Every structure is written in C-alpha cells, then in structure tokens.
C-alpha atoms as a PDB file:
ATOM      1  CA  UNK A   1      -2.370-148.681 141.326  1.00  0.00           C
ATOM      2  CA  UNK A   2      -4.368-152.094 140.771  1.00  0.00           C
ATOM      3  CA  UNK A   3      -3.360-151.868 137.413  1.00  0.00           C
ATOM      4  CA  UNK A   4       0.320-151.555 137.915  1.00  0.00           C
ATOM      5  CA  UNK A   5       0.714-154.552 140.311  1.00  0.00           C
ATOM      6  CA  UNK A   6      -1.459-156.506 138.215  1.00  0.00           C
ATOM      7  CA  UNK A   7       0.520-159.129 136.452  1.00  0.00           C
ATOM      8  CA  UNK A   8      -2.060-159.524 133.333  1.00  0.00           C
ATOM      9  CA  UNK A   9      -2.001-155.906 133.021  1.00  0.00           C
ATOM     10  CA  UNK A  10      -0.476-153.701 130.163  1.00  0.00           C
ATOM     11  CA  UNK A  11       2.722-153.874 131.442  1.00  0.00           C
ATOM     12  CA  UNK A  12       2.785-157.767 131.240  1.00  0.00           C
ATOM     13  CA  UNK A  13       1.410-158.143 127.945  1.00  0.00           C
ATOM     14  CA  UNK A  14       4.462-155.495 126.987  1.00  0.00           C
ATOM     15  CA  UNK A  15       6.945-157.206 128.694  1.00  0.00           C
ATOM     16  CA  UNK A  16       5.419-160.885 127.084  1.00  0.00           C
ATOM     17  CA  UNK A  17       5.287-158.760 123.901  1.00  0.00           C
ATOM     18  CA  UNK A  18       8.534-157.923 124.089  1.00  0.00           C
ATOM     19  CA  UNK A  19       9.987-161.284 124.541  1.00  0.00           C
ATOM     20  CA  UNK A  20       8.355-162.896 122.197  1.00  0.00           C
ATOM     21  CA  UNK A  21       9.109-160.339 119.544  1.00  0.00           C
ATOM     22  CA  UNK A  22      12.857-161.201 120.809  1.00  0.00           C
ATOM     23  CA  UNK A  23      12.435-164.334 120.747  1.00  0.00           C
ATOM     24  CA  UNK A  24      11.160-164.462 117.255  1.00  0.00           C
ATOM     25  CA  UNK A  25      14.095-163.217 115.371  1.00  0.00           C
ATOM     26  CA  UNK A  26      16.583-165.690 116.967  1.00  0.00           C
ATOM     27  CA  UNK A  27      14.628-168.588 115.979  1.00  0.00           C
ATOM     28  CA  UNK A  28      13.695-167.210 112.623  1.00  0.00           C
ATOM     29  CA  UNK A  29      17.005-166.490 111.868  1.00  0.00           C
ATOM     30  CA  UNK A  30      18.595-170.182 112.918  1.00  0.00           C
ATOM     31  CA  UNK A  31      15.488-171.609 110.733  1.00  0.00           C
ATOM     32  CA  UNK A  32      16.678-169.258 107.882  1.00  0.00           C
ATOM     33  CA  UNK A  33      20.245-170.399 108.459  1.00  0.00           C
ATOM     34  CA  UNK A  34      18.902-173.885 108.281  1.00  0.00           C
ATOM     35  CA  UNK A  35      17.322-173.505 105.263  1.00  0.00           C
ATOM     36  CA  UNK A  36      19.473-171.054 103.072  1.00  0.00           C
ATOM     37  CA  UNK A  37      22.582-172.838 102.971  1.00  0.00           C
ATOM     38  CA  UNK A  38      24.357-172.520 100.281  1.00  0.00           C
ATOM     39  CA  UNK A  39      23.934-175.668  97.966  1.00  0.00           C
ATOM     40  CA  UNK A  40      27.809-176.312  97.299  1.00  0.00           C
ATOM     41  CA  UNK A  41      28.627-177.614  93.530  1.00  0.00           C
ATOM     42  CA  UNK A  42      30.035-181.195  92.835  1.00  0.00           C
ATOM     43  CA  UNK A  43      33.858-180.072  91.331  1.00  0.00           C
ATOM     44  CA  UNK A  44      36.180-182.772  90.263  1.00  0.00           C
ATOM     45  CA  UNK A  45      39.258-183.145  92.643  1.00  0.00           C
ATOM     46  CA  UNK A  46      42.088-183.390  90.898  1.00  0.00           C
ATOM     47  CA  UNK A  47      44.023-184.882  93.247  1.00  0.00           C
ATOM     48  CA  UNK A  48      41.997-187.852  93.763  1.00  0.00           C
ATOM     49  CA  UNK A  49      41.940-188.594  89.945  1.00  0.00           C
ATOM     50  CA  UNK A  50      46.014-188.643  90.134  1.00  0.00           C
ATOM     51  CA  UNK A  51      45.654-191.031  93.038  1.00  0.00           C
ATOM     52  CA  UNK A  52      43.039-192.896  91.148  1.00  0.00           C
ATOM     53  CA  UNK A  53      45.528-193.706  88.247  1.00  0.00           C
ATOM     54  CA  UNK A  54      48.544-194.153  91.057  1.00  0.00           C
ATOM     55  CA  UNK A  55      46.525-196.979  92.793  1.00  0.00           C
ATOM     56  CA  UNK A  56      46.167-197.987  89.035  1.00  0.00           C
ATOM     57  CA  UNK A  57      49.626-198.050  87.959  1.00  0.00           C
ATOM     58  CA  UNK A  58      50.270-199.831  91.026  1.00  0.00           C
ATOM     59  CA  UNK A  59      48.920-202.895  89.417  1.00  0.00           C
ATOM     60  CA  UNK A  60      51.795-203.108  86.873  1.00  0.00           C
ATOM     61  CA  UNK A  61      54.706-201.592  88.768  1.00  0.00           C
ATOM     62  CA  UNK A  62      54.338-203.059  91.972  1.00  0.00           C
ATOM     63  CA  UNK A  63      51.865-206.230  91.807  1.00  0.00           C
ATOM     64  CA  UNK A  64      52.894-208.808  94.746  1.00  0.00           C
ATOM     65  CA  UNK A  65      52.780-205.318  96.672  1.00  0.00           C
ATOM     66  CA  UNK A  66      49.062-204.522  95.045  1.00  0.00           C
ATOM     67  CA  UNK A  67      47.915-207.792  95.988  1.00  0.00           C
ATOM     68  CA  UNK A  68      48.942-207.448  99.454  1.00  0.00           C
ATOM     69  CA  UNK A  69      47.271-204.616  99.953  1.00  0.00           C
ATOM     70  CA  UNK A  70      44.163-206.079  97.817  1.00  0.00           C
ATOM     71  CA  UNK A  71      44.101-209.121 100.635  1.00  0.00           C
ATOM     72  CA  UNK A  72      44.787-206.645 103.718  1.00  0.00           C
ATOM     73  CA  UNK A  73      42.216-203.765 103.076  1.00  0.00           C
ATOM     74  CA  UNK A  74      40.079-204.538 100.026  1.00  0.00           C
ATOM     75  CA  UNK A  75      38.218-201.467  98.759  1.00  0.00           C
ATOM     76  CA  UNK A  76      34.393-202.572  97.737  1.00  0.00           C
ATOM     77  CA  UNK A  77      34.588-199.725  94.880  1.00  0.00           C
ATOM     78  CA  UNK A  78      37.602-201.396  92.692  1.00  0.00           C
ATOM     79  CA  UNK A  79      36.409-204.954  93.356  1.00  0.00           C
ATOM     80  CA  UNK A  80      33.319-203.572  92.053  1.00  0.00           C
ATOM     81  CA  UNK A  81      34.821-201.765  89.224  1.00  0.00           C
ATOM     82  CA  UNK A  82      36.944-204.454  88.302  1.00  0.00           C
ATOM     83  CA  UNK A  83      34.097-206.953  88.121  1.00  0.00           C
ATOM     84  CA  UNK A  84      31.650-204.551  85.972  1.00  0.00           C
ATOM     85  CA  UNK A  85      34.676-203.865  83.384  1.00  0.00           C
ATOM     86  CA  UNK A  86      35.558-207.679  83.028  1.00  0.00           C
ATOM     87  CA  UNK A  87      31.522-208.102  82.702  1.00  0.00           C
ATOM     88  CA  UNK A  88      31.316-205.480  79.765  1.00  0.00           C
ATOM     89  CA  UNK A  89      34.355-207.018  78.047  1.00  0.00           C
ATOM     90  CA  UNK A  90      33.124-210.775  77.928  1.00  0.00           C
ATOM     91  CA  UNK A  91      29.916-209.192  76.515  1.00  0.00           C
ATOM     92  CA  UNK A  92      31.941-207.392  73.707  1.00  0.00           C
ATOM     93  CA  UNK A  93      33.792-210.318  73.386  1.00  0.00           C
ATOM     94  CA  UNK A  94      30.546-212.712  72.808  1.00  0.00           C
ATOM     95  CA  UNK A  95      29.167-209.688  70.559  1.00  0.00           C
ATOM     96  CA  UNK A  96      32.375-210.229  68.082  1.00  0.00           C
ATOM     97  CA  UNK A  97      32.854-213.632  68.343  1.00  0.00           C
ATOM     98  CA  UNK A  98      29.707-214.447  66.722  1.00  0.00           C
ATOM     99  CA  UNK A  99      31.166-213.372  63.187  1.00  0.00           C
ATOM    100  CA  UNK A 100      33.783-215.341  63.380  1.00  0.00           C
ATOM    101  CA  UNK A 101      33.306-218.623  61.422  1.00  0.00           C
ATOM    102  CA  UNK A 102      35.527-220.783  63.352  1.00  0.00           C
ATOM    103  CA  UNK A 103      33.392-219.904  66.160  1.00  0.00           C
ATOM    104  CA  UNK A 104      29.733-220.242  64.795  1.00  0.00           C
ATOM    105  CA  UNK A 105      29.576-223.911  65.196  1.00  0.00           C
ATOM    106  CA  UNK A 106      30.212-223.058  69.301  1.00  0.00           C
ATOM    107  CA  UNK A 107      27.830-220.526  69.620  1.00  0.00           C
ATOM    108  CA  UNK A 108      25.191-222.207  67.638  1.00  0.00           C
ATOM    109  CA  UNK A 109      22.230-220.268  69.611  1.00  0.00           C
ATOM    110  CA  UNK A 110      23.786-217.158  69.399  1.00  0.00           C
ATOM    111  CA  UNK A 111      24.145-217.814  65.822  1.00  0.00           C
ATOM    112  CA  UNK A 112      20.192-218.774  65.632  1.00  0.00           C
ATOM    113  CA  UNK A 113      19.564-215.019  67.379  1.00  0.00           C
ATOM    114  CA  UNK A 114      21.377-213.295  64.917  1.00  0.00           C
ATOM    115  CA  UNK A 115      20.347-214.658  61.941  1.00  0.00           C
ATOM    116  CA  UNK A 116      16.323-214.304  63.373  1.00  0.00           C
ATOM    117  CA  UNK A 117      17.013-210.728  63.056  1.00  0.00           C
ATOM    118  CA  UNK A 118      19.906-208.796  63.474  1.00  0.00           C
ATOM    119  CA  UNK A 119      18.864-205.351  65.362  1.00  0.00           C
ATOM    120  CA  UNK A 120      19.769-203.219  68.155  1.00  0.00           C
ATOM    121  CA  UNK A 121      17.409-205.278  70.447  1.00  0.00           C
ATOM    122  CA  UNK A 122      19.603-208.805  69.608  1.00  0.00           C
ATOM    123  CA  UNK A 123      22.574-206.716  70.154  1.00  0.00           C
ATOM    124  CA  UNK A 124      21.924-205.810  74.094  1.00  0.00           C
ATOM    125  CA  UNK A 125      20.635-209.471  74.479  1.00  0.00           C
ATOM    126  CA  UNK A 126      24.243-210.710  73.369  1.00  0.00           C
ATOM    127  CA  UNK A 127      25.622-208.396  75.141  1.00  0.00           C
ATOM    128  CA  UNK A 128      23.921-209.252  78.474  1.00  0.00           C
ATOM    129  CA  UNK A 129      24.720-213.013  77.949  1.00  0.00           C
ATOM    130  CA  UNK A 130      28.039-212.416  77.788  1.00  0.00           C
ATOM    131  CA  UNK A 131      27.937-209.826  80.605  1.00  0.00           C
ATOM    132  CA  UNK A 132      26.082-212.609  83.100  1.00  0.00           C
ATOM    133  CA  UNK A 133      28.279-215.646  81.357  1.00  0.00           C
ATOM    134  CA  UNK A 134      31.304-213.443  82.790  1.00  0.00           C
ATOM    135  CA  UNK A 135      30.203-212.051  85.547  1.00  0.00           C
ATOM    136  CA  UNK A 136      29.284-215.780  86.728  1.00  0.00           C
ATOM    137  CA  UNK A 137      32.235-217.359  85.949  1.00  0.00           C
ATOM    138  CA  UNK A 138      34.187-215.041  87.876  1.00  0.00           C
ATOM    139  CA  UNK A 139      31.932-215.379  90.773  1.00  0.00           C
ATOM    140  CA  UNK A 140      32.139-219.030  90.341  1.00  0.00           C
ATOM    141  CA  UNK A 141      35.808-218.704  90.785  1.00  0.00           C
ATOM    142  CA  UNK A 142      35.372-217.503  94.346  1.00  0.00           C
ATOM    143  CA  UNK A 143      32.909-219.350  95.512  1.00  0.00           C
ATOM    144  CA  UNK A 144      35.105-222.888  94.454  1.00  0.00           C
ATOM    145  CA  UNK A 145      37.930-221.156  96.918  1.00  0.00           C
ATOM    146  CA  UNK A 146      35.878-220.043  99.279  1.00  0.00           C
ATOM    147  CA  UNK A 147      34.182-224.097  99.652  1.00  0.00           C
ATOM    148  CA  UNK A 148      37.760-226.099  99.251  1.00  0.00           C
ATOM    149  CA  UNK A 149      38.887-223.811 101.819  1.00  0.00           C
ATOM    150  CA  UNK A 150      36.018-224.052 104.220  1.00  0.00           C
ATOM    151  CA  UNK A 151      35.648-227.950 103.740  1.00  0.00           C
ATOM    152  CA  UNK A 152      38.986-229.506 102.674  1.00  0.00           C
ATOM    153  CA  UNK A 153      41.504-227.277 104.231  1.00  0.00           C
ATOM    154  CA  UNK A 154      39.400-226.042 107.198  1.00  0.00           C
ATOM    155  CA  UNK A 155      40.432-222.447 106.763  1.00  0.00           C
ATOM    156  CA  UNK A 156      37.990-219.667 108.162  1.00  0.00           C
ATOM    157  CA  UNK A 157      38.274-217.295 104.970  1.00  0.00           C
ATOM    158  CA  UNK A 158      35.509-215.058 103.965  1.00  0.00           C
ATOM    159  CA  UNK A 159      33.777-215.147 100.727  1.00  0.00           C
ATOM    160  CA  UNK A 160      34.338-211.054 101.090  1.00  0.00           C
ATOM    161  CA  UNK A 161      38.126-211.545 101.740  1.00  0.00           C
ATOM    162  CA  UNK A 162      39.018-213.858  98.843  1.00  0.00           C
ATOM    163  CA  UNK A 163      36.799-211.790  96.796  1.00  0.00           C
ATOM    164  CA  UNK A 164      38.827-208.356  97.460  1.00  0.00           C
ATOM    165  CA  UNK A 165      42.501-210.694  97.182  1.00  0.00           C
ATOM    166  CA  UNK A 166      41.337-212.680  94.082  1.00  0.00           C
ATOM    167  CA  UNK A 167      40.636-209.317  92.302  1.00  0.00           C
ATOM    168  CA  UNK A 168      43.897-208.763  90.810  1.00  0.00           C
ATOM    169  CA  UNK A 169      43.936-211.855  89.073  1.00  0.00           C
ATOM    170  CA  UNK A 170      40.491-210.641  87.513  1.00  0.00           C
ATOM    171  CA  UNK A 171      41.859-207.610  86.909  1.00  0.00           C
ATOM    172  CA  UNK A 172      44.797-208.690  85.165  1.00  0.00           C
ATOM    173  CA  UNK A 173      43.173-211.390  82.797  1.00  0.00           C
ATOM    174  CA  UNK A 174      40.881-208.702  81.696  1.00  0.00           C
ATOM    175  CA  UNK A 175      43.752-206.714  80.444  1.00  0.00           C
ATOM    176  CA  UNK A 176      44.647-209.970  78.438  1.00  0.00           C
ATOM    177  CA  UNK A 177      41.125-210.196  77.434  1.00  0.00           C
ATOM    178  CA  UNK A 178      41.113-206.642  76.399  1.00  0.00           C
ATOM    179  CA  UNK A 179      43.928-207.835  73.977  1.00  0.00           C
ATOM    180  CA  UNK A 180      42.194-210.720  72.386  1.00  0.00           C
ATOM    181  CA  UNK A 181      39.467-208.324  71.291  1.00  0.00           C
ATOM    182  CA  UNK A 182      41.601-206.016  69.543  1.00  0.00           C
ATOM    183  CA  UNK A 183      43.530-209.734  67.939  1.00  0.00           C
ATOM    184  CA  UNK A 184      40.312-210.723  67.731  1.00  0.00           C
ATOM    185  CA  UNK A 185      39.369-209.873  64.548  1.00  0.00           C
ATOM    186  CA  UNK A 186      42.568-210.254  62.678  1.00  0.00           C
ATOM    187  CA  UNK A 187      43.626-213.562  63.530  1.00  0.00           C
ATOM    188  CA  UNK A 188      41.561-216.345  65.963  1.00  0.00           C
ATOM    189  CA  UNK A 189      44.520-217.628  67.243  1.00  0.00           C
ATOM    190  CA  UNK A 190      46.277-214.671  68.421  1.00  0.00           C
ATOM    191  CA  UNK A 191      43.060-213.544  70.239  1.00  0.00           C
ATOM    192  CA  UNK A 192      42.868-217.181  71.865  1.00  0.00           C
ATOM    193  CA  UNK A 193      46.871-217.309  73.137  1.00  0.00           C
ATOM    194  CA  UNK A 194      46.322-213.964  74.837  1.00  0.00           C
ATOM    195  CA  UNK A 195      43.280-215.494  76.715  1.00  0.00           C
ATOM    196  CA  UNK A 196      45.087-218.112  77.639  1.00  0.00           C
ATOM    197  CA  UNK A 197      48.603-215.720  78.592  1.00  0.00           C
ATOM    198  CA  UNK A 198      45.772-214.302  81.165  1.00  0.00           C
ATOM    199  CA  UNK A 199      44.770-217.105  82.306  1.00  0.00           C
ATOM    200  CA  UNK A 200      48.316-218.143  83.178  1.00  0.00           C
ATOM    201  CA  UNK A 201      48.831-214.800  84.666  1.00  0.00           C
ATOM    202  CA  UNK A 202      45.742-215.002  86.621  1.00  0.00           C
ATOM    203  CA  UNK A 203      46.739-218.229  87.986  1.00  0.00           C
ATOM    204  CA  UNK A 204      49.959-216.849  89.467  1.00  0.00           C
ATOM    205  CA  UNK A 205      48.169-213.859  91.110  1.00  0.00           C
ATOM    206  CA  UNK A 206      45.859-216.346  92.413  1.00  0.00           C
ATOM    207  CA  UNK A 207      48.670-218.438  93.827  1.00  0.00           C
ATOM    208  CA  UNK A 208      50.056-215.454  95.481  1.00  0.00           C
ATOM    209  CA  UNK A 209      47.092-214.076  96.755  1.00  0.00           C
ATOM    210  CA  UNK A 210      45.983-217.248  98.471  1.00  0.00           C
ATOM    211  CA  UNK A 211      48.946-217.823 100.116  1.00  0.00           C
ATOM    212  CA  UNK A 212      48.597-213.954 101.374  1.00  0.00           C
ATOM    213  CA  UNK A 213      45.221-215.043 102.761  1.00  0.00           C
ATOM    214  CA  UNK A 214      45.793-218.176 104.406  1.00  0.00           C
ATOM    215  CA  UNK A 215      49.205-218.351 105.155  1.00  0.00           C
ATOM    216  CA  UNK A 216      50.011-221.692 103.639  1.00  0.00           C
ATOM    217  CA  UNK A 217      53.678-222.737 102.591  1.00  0.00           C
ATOM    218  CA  UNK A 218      54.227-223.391  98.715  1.00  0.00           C
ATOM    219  CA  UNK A 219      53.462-226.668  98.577  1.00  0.00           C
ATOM    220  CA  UNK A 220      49.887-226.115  99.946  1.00  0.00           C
ATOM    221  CA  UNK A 221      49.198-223.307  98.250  1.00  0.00           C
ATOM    222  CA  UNK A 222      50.087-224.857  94.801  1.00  0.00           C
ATOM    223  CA  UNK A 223      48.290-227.737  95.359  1.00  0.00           C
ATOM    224  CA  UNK A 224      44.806-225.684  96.015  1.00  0.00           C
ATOM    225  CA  UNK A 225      45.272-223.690  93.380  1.00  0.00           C
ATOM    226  CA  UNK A 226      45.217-226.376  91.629  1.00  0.00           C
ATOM    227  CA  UNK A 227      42.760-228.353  92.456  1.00  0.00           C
ATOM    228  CA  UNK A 228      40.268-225.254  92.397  1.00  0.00           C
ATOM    229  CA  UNK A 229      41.207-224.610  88.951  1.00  0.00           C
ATOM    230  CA  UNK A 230      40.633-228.106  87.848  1.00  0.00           C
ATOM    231  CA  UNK A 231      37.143-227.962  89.481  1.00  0.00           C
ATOM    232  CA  UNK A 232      36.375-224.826  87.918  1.00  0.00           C
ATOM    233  CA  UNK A 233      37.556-225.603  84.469  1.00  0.00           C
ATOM    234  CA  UNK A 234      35.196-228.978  84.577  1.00  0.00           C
ATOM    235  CA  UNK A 235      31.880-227.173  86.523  1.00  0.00           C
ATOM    236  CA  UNK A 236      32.469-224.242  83.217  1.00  0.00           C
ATOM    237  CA  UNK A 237      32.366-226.648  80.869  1.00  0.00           C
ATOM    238  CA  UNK A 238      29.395-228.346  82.201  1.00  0.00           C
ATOM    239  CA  UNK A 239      27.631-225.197  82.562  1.00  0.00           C
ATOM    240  CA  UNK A 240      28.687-223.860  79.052  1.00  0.00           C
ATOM    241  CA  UNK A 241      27.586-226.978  77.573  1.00  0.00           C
END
C-alpha cells in the first residue's frame, strides 16, 4: 500500500521511464531531420542564362533604355563584371602591344621586362599592369564625376550611383577595345581608330547617363562632360608619364 502511493516508487520510475523513452524519439527524430537533409545539387537554370544574354542584348538593341535602367537600379554583379572584363582586356592589350615596333619606344619599361627574360612569370606581370593601368583609369573616370559634381555643380550624387550609370559607357568602349585587339596586330592604325570610335561612343553614353542622374538640361550636361573629360585626359597623361 506504501508502495503504491509512493511517488518515487516503481510506478513513478515507469511512468518517468515511459516519458522519457517518448520523449526520446521525437527529439531524436527532429535532430535526425536536422541533420539528414538532403544536400541538393547546384544545376544550371536555364532560364536565367537566357535572361542573362537578354539583359545583354539589351545593351545594343535598346541602349538609352539600358542606361536608364543602369542609373535607376544598378546591379553590383554587372558593374562588377563589366569592370573585371575591361581589366583583362587592357592587360591583353598591354601584353600585345609590346611587339609592336611603333609602340616600343612608349612602353620603354615594358620593353626592358621583356627583353630581361621573356617567361611565363613576365607574362602575368604585364598582364597585371595592364589589368591595374585599366582598372584605374576607369575608376579615375568616376571619381573626376563624382568631385566636379560634388564641388562645382553642388549635386548630391553617389560615387555608387555614377558608378552603376557610367557602366555602359565602360561597357561599350570595351567592345571597341575588344576590336582593336583583333586590328591590333594587322594594322596599328586600325586598332587605334577603334579605340578612339569607343571613346567617342563612351562619351555619348556618358552624356546621357549624367543627364539621367542629375537631371541637368543639355547645355549643362555637355558642358560637364566636358570638362571631366578634359581633366581626365590631362591627370592620365600625367600619371602615364
């Protein structure tokens, strides 16, 4: 009788037992469903690949429309795309323009490298010079619009914004530049007017993108494109020199 109303009798350890052996599977089972799920594999969407070469191809179709959107809701991915694929082609380009002859009086210390030993070592140091002298110049580009703005025109645009609007123009002198390495070794000349067709075109897209950003009639927009392009050209040379 003692034993029956007792609560740490046999009856409460079998009861206790019994909930904790109940209580065991449910939690085992949620740590097991934790822990065993199914490792899903990375496929390829197809879908976003067609949209990938839409957005693309909206570049040549539609460009005043692709700039818009570039000034509106910049994507970080394609700015950074586009700045990593104008990067590697100013490195090819400084990799084949030191066997040109017209060109080895220019690139004197490049010259100097490659005669000290040509090898797979001098190769990746071109190619990073030209990578950094690229990359640079194009950063240099935004930073010259982002100061006139900020301290002649005393406009409140962000180094981010002009970066994601100004990246058409990148984009499209980079297809030029693409171009002038396939001219490049044929004929000088040919290689340097497509630079310089890309440069034209980049200037437009630059117009129009500005005056997307800040909202500035023709006139104003003109005249700070260019006065940022004649600061640019003179602060390149410097530095290139």
């Amino acid at each position: 009788l003692i034993q029956f109303f007792n609560p740490f009798g046999s009856r409460g350890q079998a009861g206790t037992a019994h909930k904790t052996s109940s209580a065991r599977p449910a939690g085992t089972k949620k740590r097991q469903s934790r822990t065993r799920r199914p490792i899903q594999p990375i496929r390829l969407n197809r879908q976003s690949f067609f949209n990938a070469l839409n957005r693309a191809g909206q570049y040549i179709v539609r460009p005043a429309d692709r700039i818009r959107m570039a000034v509106s809701s910049g994507s970080n991915l394609s700015v950074l795309v586009i700045i990593i694929v104008k990067g590697a082609l100013g490195g090819i380009m400084l990799l084949m323009s030191v066997h040109q002859p017209h060109l080895q009086a220019i690139l004197s210390l490049n010259i100097a490298t490659i005669n000290s030993g040509w090898n797979f070592g001098s190769q990746i140091f071109l190619f990073i010079q030209g990578f950094g002298i690229d990359l640079a110049a194009s950063l240099l580009l935004v930073l010259l619009y982002y100061l006139v703005l900020r301290y002649v025109f005393r406009h409140p645009a962000g180094f981010r914004q002009l970066l994601c609007g100004l990246s058409p123009a990148l984009l499209y002198f980079s297809v030029f530049m693409l171009g002038g390495l396939m001219t490049l070794n044929g004929s000088l000349f040919s290689a340097l007017l497509m630079l310089a067709a890309g440069f034209a075109l980049s200037t437009v897209a630059q117009n129009f993108a500005v005056r997307q950003i800040t909202g500035f009639d023709d006139n104003r927009s003109f005249i700070l494109t260019g006065f940022v392009l004649l600061l640019y050209s003179s602060v390149l040379s410097v530095l290139l020199n």
